[in-house]
CSV table of C-alpha atoms in Angstrom, one decimal:
chain,number,residue,atom,x,y,z
B,1,MET,CA,60.0,143.7,124.5
B,2,ALA,CA,61.0,144.0,128.1
B,3,SER,CA,64.3,142.6,129.4
B,4,GLY,CA,62.9,139.6,131.2
B,5,PRO,CA,60.9,138.1,128.2
B,6,LEU,CA,63.8,139.0,125.9
B,7,ALA,CA,66.2,137.1,128.1
B,8,LEU,CA,63.9,134.1,128.0
B,9,LEU,CA,63.4,134.4,124.3
B,10,SER,CA,67.2,134.4,123.7
B,11,VAL,CA,67.6,131.2,125.6
B,12,LEU,CA,64.7,129.6,123.8
B,13,VAL,CA,66.1,130.6,120.4
B,14,ALA,CA,69.5,129.0,121.4
B,15,ILE,CA,67.9,125.8,122.6
B,16,GLY,CA,65.6,125.8,119.6
B,17,ALA,CA,68.5,126.2,117.2
B,18,LEU,CA,70.3,123.1,118.6
B,19,ALA,CA,67.1,121.1,119.0
B,20,GLY,CA,66.0,122.0,115.5
B,21,TYR,CA,69.3,120.9,114.0
B,22,ALA,CA,69.3,117.6,115.9
B,23,LEU,CA,65.7,116.8,115.0
B,24,LEU,CA,65.9,117.8,111.4
B,25,LEU,CA,69.2,116.1,110.8
B,26,ARG,CA,67.7,113.9,108.1
B,27,VAL,CA,66.7,116.9,105.9
B,28,PRO,CA,69.7,117.6,103.6
B,29,ALA,CA,69.0,121.3,103.6
B,30,VAL,CA,69.4,121.3,107.4
B,31,ARG,CA,72.2,118.8,107.7
B,32,ASN,CA,74.4,120.3,105.0
B,33,HIS,CA,74.3,123.8,106.5
B,34,PRO,CA,75.4,123.3,110.1
B,35,GLU,CA,76.7,126.8,110.1
B,36,ALA,CA,73.0,127.8,110.3
B,37,TYR,CA,72.9,126.7,113.9
B,38,VAL,CA,75.9,128.9,114.7
B,39,VAL,CA,74.1,131.8,113.1
B,40,ALA,CA,71.0,131.1,115.1
B,41,LEU,CA,73.2,130.9,118.3
B,42,ALA,CA,74.7,134.3,117.4
B,43,LEU,CA,71.2,135.7,117.0
B,44,ALA,CA,70.3,134.3,120.5
B,45,THR,CA,73.4,135.9,121.9
B,46,ALA,CA,72.4,139.3,120.4
B,47,LEU,CA,68.9,139.0,121.9
B,48,ALA,CA,70.5,138.3,125.3
B,49,ALA,CA,72.8,141.3,124.9
B,50,LEU,CA,69.7,143.4,124.1
B,51,ALA,CA,68.1,142.0,127.3
B,52,VAL,CA,71.1,143.1,129.3
B,53,ALA,CA,71.0,146.6,127.7
B,54,ARG,CA,67.3,146.9,128.6
B,55,ALA,CA,67.5,145.6,132.1
B,56,ARG,CA,66.4,148.1,134.7
B,57,ARG,CA,65.6,146.5,138.1
B,58,ARG,CA,66.3,142.7,138.2
B,59,ARG,CA,69.3,142.3,136.0
B,60,TRP,CA,70.4,138.7,136.8
B,61,PRO,CA,68.0,137.0,134.3
B,62,ALA,CA,69.5,139.0,131.4
B,63,TRP,CA,73.0,138.3,132.5
B,64,LEU,CA,72.3,134.6,133.0
B,65,ALA,CA,70.7,134.5,129.5
B,66,LEU,CA,73.8,136.2,128.1
B,67,ALA,CA,76.1,133.7,129.8
B,68,VAL,CA,74.1,130.7,128.6
B,69,THR,CA,73.9,132.0,125.0
B,70,ILE,CA,77.6,132.9,124.8
B,71,LEU,CA,78.5,129.5,126.2
B,72,LEU,CA,76.3,127.7,123.6
B,73,LEU,CA,77.6,130.0,120.8
B,74,ALA,CA,81.2,129.3,121.7
B,75,GLY,CA,80.6,125.6,122.0
B,76,GLY,CA,78.6,125.4,118.7
B,77,ALA,CA,81.1,127.5,116.8
B,78,TRP,CA,84.1,125.5,118.2
B,79,TYR,CA,82.3,122.2,117.2
B,80,ASN,CA,81.4,123.3,113.8
B,81,PHE,CA,84.5,125.2,112.8
B,82,VAL,CA,87.2,123.2,114.6
B,83,LEU,CA,86.1,119.8,115.9
B,84,ALA,CA,84.0,118.7,112.9
B,85,ARG,CA,86.5,119.9,110.3
B,86,VAL,CA,88.1,117.2,108.1
B,87,PRO,CA,91.4,117.9,106.4
B,88,ASP,CA,91.0,118.8,102.7
B,89,THR,CA,93.9,116.8,101.2
B,90,PRO,CA,93.2,115.4,97.7
B,91,PRO,CA,92.2,111.7,97.7
B,92,ALA,CA,94.1,109.0,95.9
B,93,PHE,CA,91.5,108.5,93.1
B,94,ARG,CA,90.2,110.7,90.3
B,95,VAL,CA,87.2,111.0,88.1
B,96,GLY,CA,87.9,109.1,84.9
B,97,GLU,CA,90.3,106.7,86.5
B,98,PRO,CA,89.8,103.2,87.8
B,99,ALA,CA,88.7,103.1,91.5
B,100,PRO,CA,91.4,101.3,93.6
B,101,ASP,CA,90.4,97.6,94.0
B,102,PHE,CA,89.9,96.1,97.4
B,103,ALA,CA,88.6,93.0,99.2
B,104,LEU,CA,86.8,93.3,102.5
B,105,PRO,CA,84.6,91.0,104.6
B,106,ASP,CA,80.9,91.6,104.6
B,107,ALA,CA,78.7,91.1,107.7
B,108,ALA,CA,78.7,87.3,107.1
B,109,GLY,CA,82.4,87.2,106.8
B,110,ARG,CA,82.5,86.6,103.1
B,111,PRO,CA,85.1,88.6,101.1
B,112,VAL,CA,83.7,91.2,98.8
B,113,ALA,CA,85.9,92.7,96.1
B,114,LEU,CA,85.2,95.8,94.0
B,115,ALA,CA,86.2,93.8,91.0
B,116,ASP,CA,83.3,91.4,91.6
B,117,TYR,CA,81.0,94.2,90.3
B,118,ARG,CA,83.0,94.8,87.1
B,119,GLY,CA,80.8,94.3,84.1
B,120,ARG,CA,77.8,93.7,86.4
B,121,LYS,CA,76.6,96.7,88.4
B,122,PRO,CA,77.6,100.3,89.2
B,123,VAL,CA,78.6,100.8,92.8
B,124,VAL,CA,78.1,103.7,95.1
B,125,LEU,CA,80.9,103.5,97.7
B,126,VAL,CA,80.2,105.2,100.9
B,127,PHE,CA,83.0,105.7,103.4
B,128,TYR,CA,81.8,106.7,106.8
B,129,ARG,CA,83.3,107.2,110.2
B,130,GLY,CA,81.4,104.5,112.0
B,131,TYR,CA,79.7,105.2,115.3
B,132,TRP,CA,80.6,104.6,118.9
R,1,MET,CA,73.6,105.5,111.3
R,2,ALA,CA,71.6,108.8,110.8
R,3,GLU,CA,74.3,109.7,108.3
R,4,LEU,CA,73.4,106.8,106.1
R,5,GLN,CA,69.6,107.0,106.5
R,6,GLY,CA,69.2,110.2,104.5
R,7,LEU,CA,71.2,108.7,101.7
R,8,GLY,CA,69.4,105.3,101.9
R,9,ALA,CA,65.9,106.5,101.5
R,10,GLU,CA,66.5,108.2,98.2
R,11,LEU,CA,69.1,105.7,97.0
R,12,SER,CA,66.8,102.8,97.4
R,13,GLU,CA,65.4,104.2,94.2
R,14,ALA,CA,68.8,103.9,92.6
R,15,GLU,CA,69.1,100.4,94.1
R,16,ARG,CA,66.0,99.4,92.1
R,17,ALA,CA,67.8,100.9,89.1
R,18,GLY,CA,70.4,98.2,89.7
R,19,VAL,CA,73.1,100.0,91.7
R,20,GLU,CA,74.9,98.4,94.6
R,21,ILE,CA,75.4,100.5,97.6
R,22,VAL,CA,78.5,99.5,99.6
R,23,ALA,CA,79.2,101.2,103.0
R,24,ILE,CA,82.7,100.9,104.4
R,25,SER,CA,83.8,101.8,107.9
R,26,PRO,CA,86.2,100.6,110.6
R,27,ASP,CA,83.2,99.3,112.6
R,28,PRO,CA,82.6,95.6,112.9
R,29,ASN,CA,79.9,95.2,110.4
R,30,GLU,CA,77.5,92.7,112.0
R,31,ARG,CA,76.3,95.6,114.1
R,32,SER,CA,76.0,97.9,111.1
R,33,GLN,CA,74.2,95.2,109.1
R,34,LYS,CA,71.7,94.4,111.8
R,35,LEU,CA,70.9,98.1,112.3
R,36,ALA,CA,70.6,98.6,108.6
R,37,GLU,CA,68.3,95.6,108.2
R,38,GLY,CA,66.3,96.9,111.2
R,39,LEU,CA,65.9,100.2,109.3
R,40,GLY,CA,65.2,98.6,106.0
R,41,LEU,CA,68.3,99.8,104.2
R,42,ALA,CA,69.6,97.6,101.5
R,43,TYR,CA,73.3,98.3,101.9
R,44,ARG,CA,76.3,96.0,101.8
R,45,PHE,CA,78.4,96.7,104.9
R,46,LEU,CA,82.1,96.0,104.7
R,47,ALA,CA,84.5,96.1,107.6
R,48,ASP,CA,87.7,98.1,107.0
R,49,THR,CA,89.0,97.6,110.5
R,50,ASP,CA,92.6,98.6,110.0
R,51,LEU,CA,91.7,101.4,107.6
R,52,ALA,CA,93.8,99.8,104.9
R,53,VAL,CA,91.2,100.5,102.2
R,54,ALA,CA,90.5,104.1,103.4
R,55,ARG,CA,94.3,104.6,103.2
R,56,ARG,CA,94.4,103.1,99.7
R,57,TYR,CA,91.8,105.7,98.7
R,58,GLY,CA,93.6,108.5,100.4
R,59,LEU,CA,90.7,109.0,102.8
R,60,VAL,CA,92.2,108.8,106.3
R,61,HIS,CA,91.7,111.5,108.8
R,62,GLU,CA,94.7,111.1,111.1
R,63,ARG,CA,93.7,111.2,114.8
R,64,GLY,CA,90.3,112.5,113.8
R,65,GLY,CA,88.3,110.2,116.0
R,66,PRO,CA,86.8,110.9,119.4
R,67,GLU,CA,89.6,108.9,121.1
R,68,GLY,CA,92.3,110.3,118.9
R,69,GLN,CA,92.2,107.3,116.6
R,70,ASP,CA,92.5,107.5,112.8
R,71,VAL,CA,89.1,107.5,111.1
R,72,PRO,CA,88.0,107.6,107.5
R,73,ARG,CA,87.1,110.9,105.8
R,74,PRO,CA,83.4,110.6,104.9
R,75,ALA,CA,83.1,110.2,101.2
R,76,THR,CA,80.7,109.0,98.5
R,77,ILE,CA,82.1,107.7,95.2
R,78,VAL,CA,80.0,106.6,92.2
R,79,ILE,CA,81.8,103.9,90.2
R,80,ASP,CA,80.5,102.7,86.8
R,81,ARG,CA,80.3,99.1,85.5
R,82,ASP,CA,83.8,99.4,84.1
R,83,GLY,CA,85.2,100.2,87.6
R,84,ILE,CA,85.9,103.8,86.6
R,85,VAL,CA,85.2,106.7,89.1
R,86,ARG,CA,82.6,108.9,87.6
R,87,TRP,CA,81.7,111.2,90.5
R,88,PHE,CA,82.6,111.7,94.1
R,89,THR,CA,82.3,114.0,97.1
R,90,VAL,CA,84.6,114.1,100.2
R,91,ALA,CA,83.4,115.8,103.4
R,92,ARG,CA,85.3,118.8,104.7
R,93,ASN,CA,83.0,118.9,107.7
R,94,TYR,CA,81.9,115.6,109.0
R,95,GLN,CA,78.4,116.9,109.9
R,96,VAL,CA,77.7,117.4,106.2
R,97,ARG,CA,76.5,114.5,104.1
R,98,PRO,CA,76.2,114.5,100.3
R,99,ASP,CA,72.8,115.6,99.0
R,100,PRO,CA,71.1,112.4,98.0
R,101,ASP,CA,69.8,114.2,94.9
R,102,ASP,CA,73.4,114.9,93.8
R,103,VAL,CA,74.3,111.2,94.2
R,104,LEU,CA,71.1,110.1,92.3
R,105,ARG,CA,71.9,112.5,89.5
R,106,ALA,CA,75.4,111.1,89.2
R,107,VAL,CA,74.0,107.5,89.2
R,108,ARG,CA,71.4,108.3,86.5
R,109,ALA,CA,74.1,110.0,84.4
R,110,LEU,CA,76.0,106.7,84.1
């Protein structure tokens, strides 16, 4: 493949990787392997580097593609390996031990205690960050 | 909300099996509840605004939020009828959510 099309392909792969991740976020296989988009961004960068190597006459499209893909790779890698990291300290509960009790208000303001479910129903407790 | 949707679709099966899904976050929960109802998720949303419960569970990510505020570490815990923890997963990367199949398997094993 000539340099120009290769440069374009590299940028499309990079954008496709990010768009694909965002659009397929609900699919566990995609959501649980965010490093896959970093790998795809690295592939895009490699394609752009190849475009630069093959550039003969007009070089700026290849260099531009390389700059864009490197930027996206650096941003994606930083996000995935630094920003999105959660500290791995052990939690304060263990399998086989009672879950710590609590009482919190529900959407109607009524207090809900974990103990309310004792002897009635199992509970799946989901702690999430919230959104903003 | 996308984080909970994936879990919700498969877990609504578990709900029919008689499991209560309780979602806890520092957000005011009317907003969460309205959104959840709009999306057809049968969750109970509880507001842990000062992170006291997240702290009690050892699930606080100090200064982990976008404005440098403390936030909960995403976690899913399966608790049986006797109040005993039977299975859990805690995120090491907040993009990752537990595979709903893993959660369902844990629920069915109760």
